[in-house]
Structure formats: structure tokens, C-alpha cells
């Protein structure tokens, strides 16, 4: 049986990105030096340049990659769904799953957005607009007469709820998962 990429050991670049996300979330992008990042990865600061051109490149790849992943998996969930209700449920489940497993990335996205190089910032914005519109399309199918602007606002409100995971306290993840899904679906689905 062939292994999938998810079952493989992370690449060195992926390990560096994960470590950087944790450090940036804890101390902020500007609070982490290349030497700090290298030390946390078990390499010297200059050895980091074998993998990334700069600390800015680490942040750029981190945030572009997560935006691509959110969109790719979201599209897959919608494509596999039988109808708009199932598609929306799949999107909510995916986003909650992502938010629970990537709290550090949510913090970095919120706090260090302005440190992102301009070209990467525009790429992330573009990907995020597509992701929002993926949600908005399903919402418009479920709510008669819902215009695109309102559907986008609903999607953003749901993201705010779901992306609260870094600040949700001590509720265990399985319980938090169920709570976030229930709350998001109550906010997004039309009344019965």
C-alpha cells in the first residue's frame, strides 16, 4: 500500500515552518531572530539560509501555504458534497479542524500580517477572497435572496468564531470541536 504525503515524515522545510509558527506565535515575528529560529530547529542561524532566503521568506511561505491549503481542502469538500447543506457542513468541519490543529498559525496571521512582504500579502489576500467566496456561494444557495456582500459577511463572521481557538481556554479539543461546529452551523444555516 502506498503512503500518502500526510503519512510521511515532514520535510526539513515543513519542520522549520512549524517551529517558526510556534516561535512567531509566542514572541511575534520581530521578536524572533534568525539565530533563535535556527537554534529552535537544531541548526545554526546561517544554516537556515539553505532552506529559506530570509526570515521574511519563512513568514511568506507559512501564510501563503496555509491559505492555499484552506482553499484546496475547501474546494474538495464542496466538490464531494451532495448539496449546499452538505457542502457548508463540510466547510465548517474543515475550518474547525484546521483551527484546532493550527492555533499558532491563526495568531501569526492576525498579529504579523503587516510584516508579510507585499507580494506574499497580495497572494494571501487573493487566496482568502477565493476561500470566502467558496463559502459565500454555498450560503447563497441555502438562503433565498442573500446577496454576495451579506454572504461574505456571514462567512467572515463564522471565521471569527472558529478562529477564536487560540483564546478558548481549557475546554478539551473534542468538546471544543463539537461546540464550534454547532455554533457555526446555527449561525449559518437557514432556520428550520
Tab-separated table of N, CA, C and O in Angstrom, residues 33-79:
chain	number	residue	atom	x	y	z
A	33	UNK	N	14.719	36.097	16.159
A	33	UNK	CA	15.835	36.311	15.232
A	33	UNK	C	16.072	35.048	14.404
A	33	UNK	O	15.579	33.964	14.741
A	34	UNK	N	16.852	35.189	13.360
A	34	UNK	CA	17.240	34.028	12.562
A	34	UNK	C	18.018	33.044	13.433
A	34	UNK	O	17.825	31.829	13.332
A	35	UNK	N	18.859	33.575	14.320
A	35	UNK	CA	19.616	32.698	15.237
A	35	UNK	C	18.657	31.937	16.164
A	35	UNK	O	18.850	30.744	16.415
A	36	UNK	N	17.614	32.629	16.662
A	36	UNK	CA	16.616	31.965	17.520
A	36	UNK	C	15.925	30.838	16.762
A	36	UNK	O	15.745	29.733	17.280
A	37	UNK	N	15.538	31.126	15.543
A	37	UNK	CA	14.836	30.137	14.733
A	37	UNK	C	15.745	28.951	14.424
A	37	UNK	O	15.337	27.796	14.555
A	38	UNK	N	16.959	29.235	14.044
A	38	UNK	CA	17.914	28.158	13.783
A	38	UNK	C	18.125	27.287	15.009
A	38	UNK	O	18.085	26.047	14.926
A	39	UNK	N	18.338	27.921	16.161
A	39	UNK	CA	18.562	27.165	17.397
A	39	UNK	C	17.364	26.276	17.726
A	39	UNK	O	17.529	25.114	18.123
A	40	UNK	N	16.166	26.793	17.548
A	40	UNK	CA	14.964	26.005	17.829
A	40	UNK	C	14.814	24.826	16.867
A	40	UNK	O	14.204	23.822	17.207
A	41	UNK	N	15.404	24.969	15.684
A	41	UNK	CA	15.352	23.893	14.680
A	41	UNK	C	16.555	22.961	14.768
A	41	UNK	O	16.658	21.996	14.000
A	42	UNK	N	17.495	23.274	15.669
A	42	UNK	CA	18.670	22.430	15.829
A	42	UNK	C	19.747	22.676	14.784
A	42	UNK	O	20.564	21.794	14.517
A	43	UNK	N	19.726	23.867	14.208
A	43	UNK	CA	20.743	24.247	13.221
A	43	UNK	C	21.238	25.650	13.555
A	43	UNK	O	20.624	26.348	14.358
A	44	UNK	N	22.309	26.070	12.922
A	44	UNK	CA	22.770	27.439	13.144
A	44	UNK	C	21.873	28.396	12.360
A	44	UNK	O	21.205	27.990	11.401
A	45	UNK	N	21.865	29.643	12.796
A	45	UNK	CA	21.081	30.648	12.076
A	45	UNK	C	21.436	30.709	10.598
A	45	UNK	O	20.553	30.634	9.737
A	46	UNK	N	22.741	30.789	10.269
A	46	UNK	CA	23.104	30.834	8.855
A	46	UNK	C	22.687	29.588	8.070
A	46	UNK	O	22.402	29.670	6.881
A	47	UNK	N	22.617	28.434	8.716
A	47	UNK	CA	22.194	27.211	8.024
A	47	UNK	C	20.736	27.295	7.584
A	47	UNK	O	20.320	26.599	6.654
A	48	UNK	N	19.981	28.162	8.235
A	48	UNK	CA	18.582	28.373	7.846
A	48	UNK	C	18.494	28.868	6.401
A	48	UNK	O	17.536	28.547	5.683
A	49	UNK	N	19.526	29.603	5.971
A	49	UNK	CA	19.524	30.158	4.613
A	49	UNK	C	19.685	29.095	3.528
A	49	UNK	O	19.504	29.383	2.351
A	50	UNK	N	19.989	27.871	3.910
A	50	UNK	CA	19.998	26.771	2.938
A	50	UNK	C	18.563	26.421	2.544
A	50	UNK	O	18.330	25.833	1.490
A	51	UNK	N	17.617	26.756	3.414
A	51	UNK	CA	16.219	26.390	3.202
A	51	UNK	C	15.341	27.573	2.805
A	51	UNK	O	14.375	27.411	2.055
A	52	UNK	N	15.646	28.762	3.322
A	52	UNK	CA	14.854	29.963	3.054
A	52	UNK	C	15.792	31.140	2.828
A	52	UNK	O	16.814	31.255	3.498
A	53	UNK	N	15.416	32.021	1.932
A	53	UNK	CA	16.259	33.173	1.615
A	53	UNK	C	16.337	34.162	2.780
A	53	UNK	O	17.327	34.879	2.914
A	54	UNK	N	15.305	34.203	3.613
A	54	UNK	CA	15.266	35.164	4.711
A	54	UNK	C	14.174	34.762	5.697
A	54	UNK	O	13.355	33.888	5.413
A	55	UNK	N	14.149	35.459	6.836
A	55	UNK	CA	13.072	35.241	7.788
A	55	UNK	C	11.746	35.689	7.172
A	55	UNK	O	10.699	35.057	7.399
A	56	UNK	N	11.770	36.738	6.365
A	56	UNK	CA	10.563	37.186	5.653
A	56	UNK	C	10.028	36.080	4.739
A	56	UNK	O	8.815	35.901	4.617
A	57	UNK	N	10.942	35.350	4.097
A	57	UNK	CA	10.527	34.253	3.209
A	57	UNK	C	9.867	33.132	3.999
A	57	UNK	O	8.950	32.474	3.495
A	58	UNK	N	10.307	32.912	5.235
A	58	UNK	CA	9.669	31.907	6.091
A	58	UNK	C	8.223	32.322	6.365
A	58	UNK	O	7.294	31.527	6.197
A	59	UNK	N	8.029	33.569	6.771
A	59	UNK	CA	6.679	34.065	7.050
A	59	UNK	C	5.812	34.006	5.804
A	59	UNK	O	4.656	33.577	5.861
A	60	UNK	N	6.373	34.406	4.669
A	60	UNK	CA	5.607	34.399	3.421
A	60	UNK	C	5.157	32.993	3.055
A	60	UNK	O	3.977	32.755	2.773
A	61	UNK	N	6.078	32.046	3.075
A	61	UNK	CA	5.701	30.679	2.725
A	61	UNK	C	4.691	30.117	3.715
A	61	UNK	O	3.748	29.422	3.333
A	62	UNK	N	4.868	30.424	4.982
A	62	UNK	CA	3.958	29.943	6.017
A	62	UNK	C	2.525	30.384	5.730
A	62	UNK	O	1.594	29.575	5.715
A	63	UNK	N	2.324	31.669	5.496
A	63	UNK	CA	0.965	32.195	5.339
A	63	UNK	C	0.374	31.923	3.959
A	63	UNK	O	-0.834	31.705	3.844
A	64	UNK	N	1.198	31.903	2.933
A	64	UNK	CA	0.686	31.537	1.602
A	64	UNK	C	0.272	30.063	1.605
A	64	UNK	O	-0.797	29.709	1.115
A	65	UNK	N	1.108	29.214	2.187
A	65	UNK	CA	0.816	27.780	2.208
A	65	UNK	C	-0.473	27.467	2.956
A	65	UNK	O	-1.281	26.657	2.494
A	66	UNK	N	-0.698	28.106	4.099
A	66	UNK	CA	-1.935	27.802	4.829
A	66	UNK	C	-3.155	28.309	4.065
A	66	UNK	O	-4.199	27.665	4.073
A	67	UNK	N	-3.018	29.422	3.381
A	67	UNK	CA	-4.140	29.939	2.590
A	67	UNK	C	-4.444	29.019	1.415
A	67	UNK	O	-5.616	28.767	1.100
A	68	UNK	N	-3.399	28.495	0.776
A	68	UNK	CA	-3.600	27.531	-0.315
A	68	UNK	C	-4.271	26.263	0.206
A	68	UNK	O	-5.187	25.725	-0.424
A	69	UNK	N	-3.828	25.798	1.357
A	69	UNK	CA	-4.393	24.564	1.923
A	69	UNK	C	-5.859	24.740	2.305
A	69	UNK	O	-6.683	23.864	2.025
A	70	UNK	N	-6.186	25.852	2.954
A	70	UNK	CA	-7.590	26.107	3.297
A	70	UNK	C	-8.463	26.069	2.051
A	70	UNK	O	-9.514	25.420	2.034
A	71	UNK	N	-8.026	26.728	0.992
A	71	UNK	CA	-8.797	26.786	-0.245
A	71	UNK	C	-8.867	25.422	-0.921
A	71	UNK	O	-9.949	24.984	-1.334
A	72	UNK	N	-7.751	24.732	-1.032
A	72	UNK	CA	-7.737	23.426	-1.711
A	72	UNK	C	-8.646	22.414	-1.021
A	72	UNK	O	-9.441	21.736	-1.673
A	73	UNK	N	-8.519	22.293	0.288
A	73	UNK	CA	-9.357	21.334	1.009
A	73	UNK	C	-10.813	21.790	0.976
A	73	UNK	O	-11.722	20.969	0.812
A	74	UNK	N	-11.047	23.090	1.091
A	74	UNK	CA	-12.412	23.602	0.994
A	74	UNK	C	-13.051	23.255	-0.338
A	74	UNK	O	-14.208	22.801	-0.384
A	75	UNK	N	-12.335	23.445	-1.416
A	75	UNK	CA	-12.863	23.088	-2.746
A	75	UNK	C	-13.179	21.596	-2.840
A	75	UNK	O	-14.187	21.208	-3.419
A	76	UNK	N	-12.299	20.788	-2.285
A	76	UNK	CA	-12.522	19.338	-2.304
A	76	UNK	C	-13.780	18.981	-1.526
A	76	UNK	O	-14.591	18.170	-1.978
A	77	UNK	N	-13.961	19.580	-0.353
A	77	UNK	CA	-15.151	19.298	0.454
A	77	UNK	C	-16.429	19.687	-0.301
A	77	UNK	O	-17.416	18.954	-0.277
A	78	UNK	N	-16.401	20.826	-0.964
A	78	UNK	CA	-17.579	21.266	-1.720
A	78	UNK	C	-17.833	20.323	-2.897
A	78	UNK	O	-18.967	19.915	-3.149
A	79	UNK	N	-16.791	19.960	-3.603
A	79	UNK	CA	-16.938	19.090	-4.776
A	79	UNK	C	-17.496	17.719	-4.406
A	79	UNK	O	-18.238	17.123	-5.192
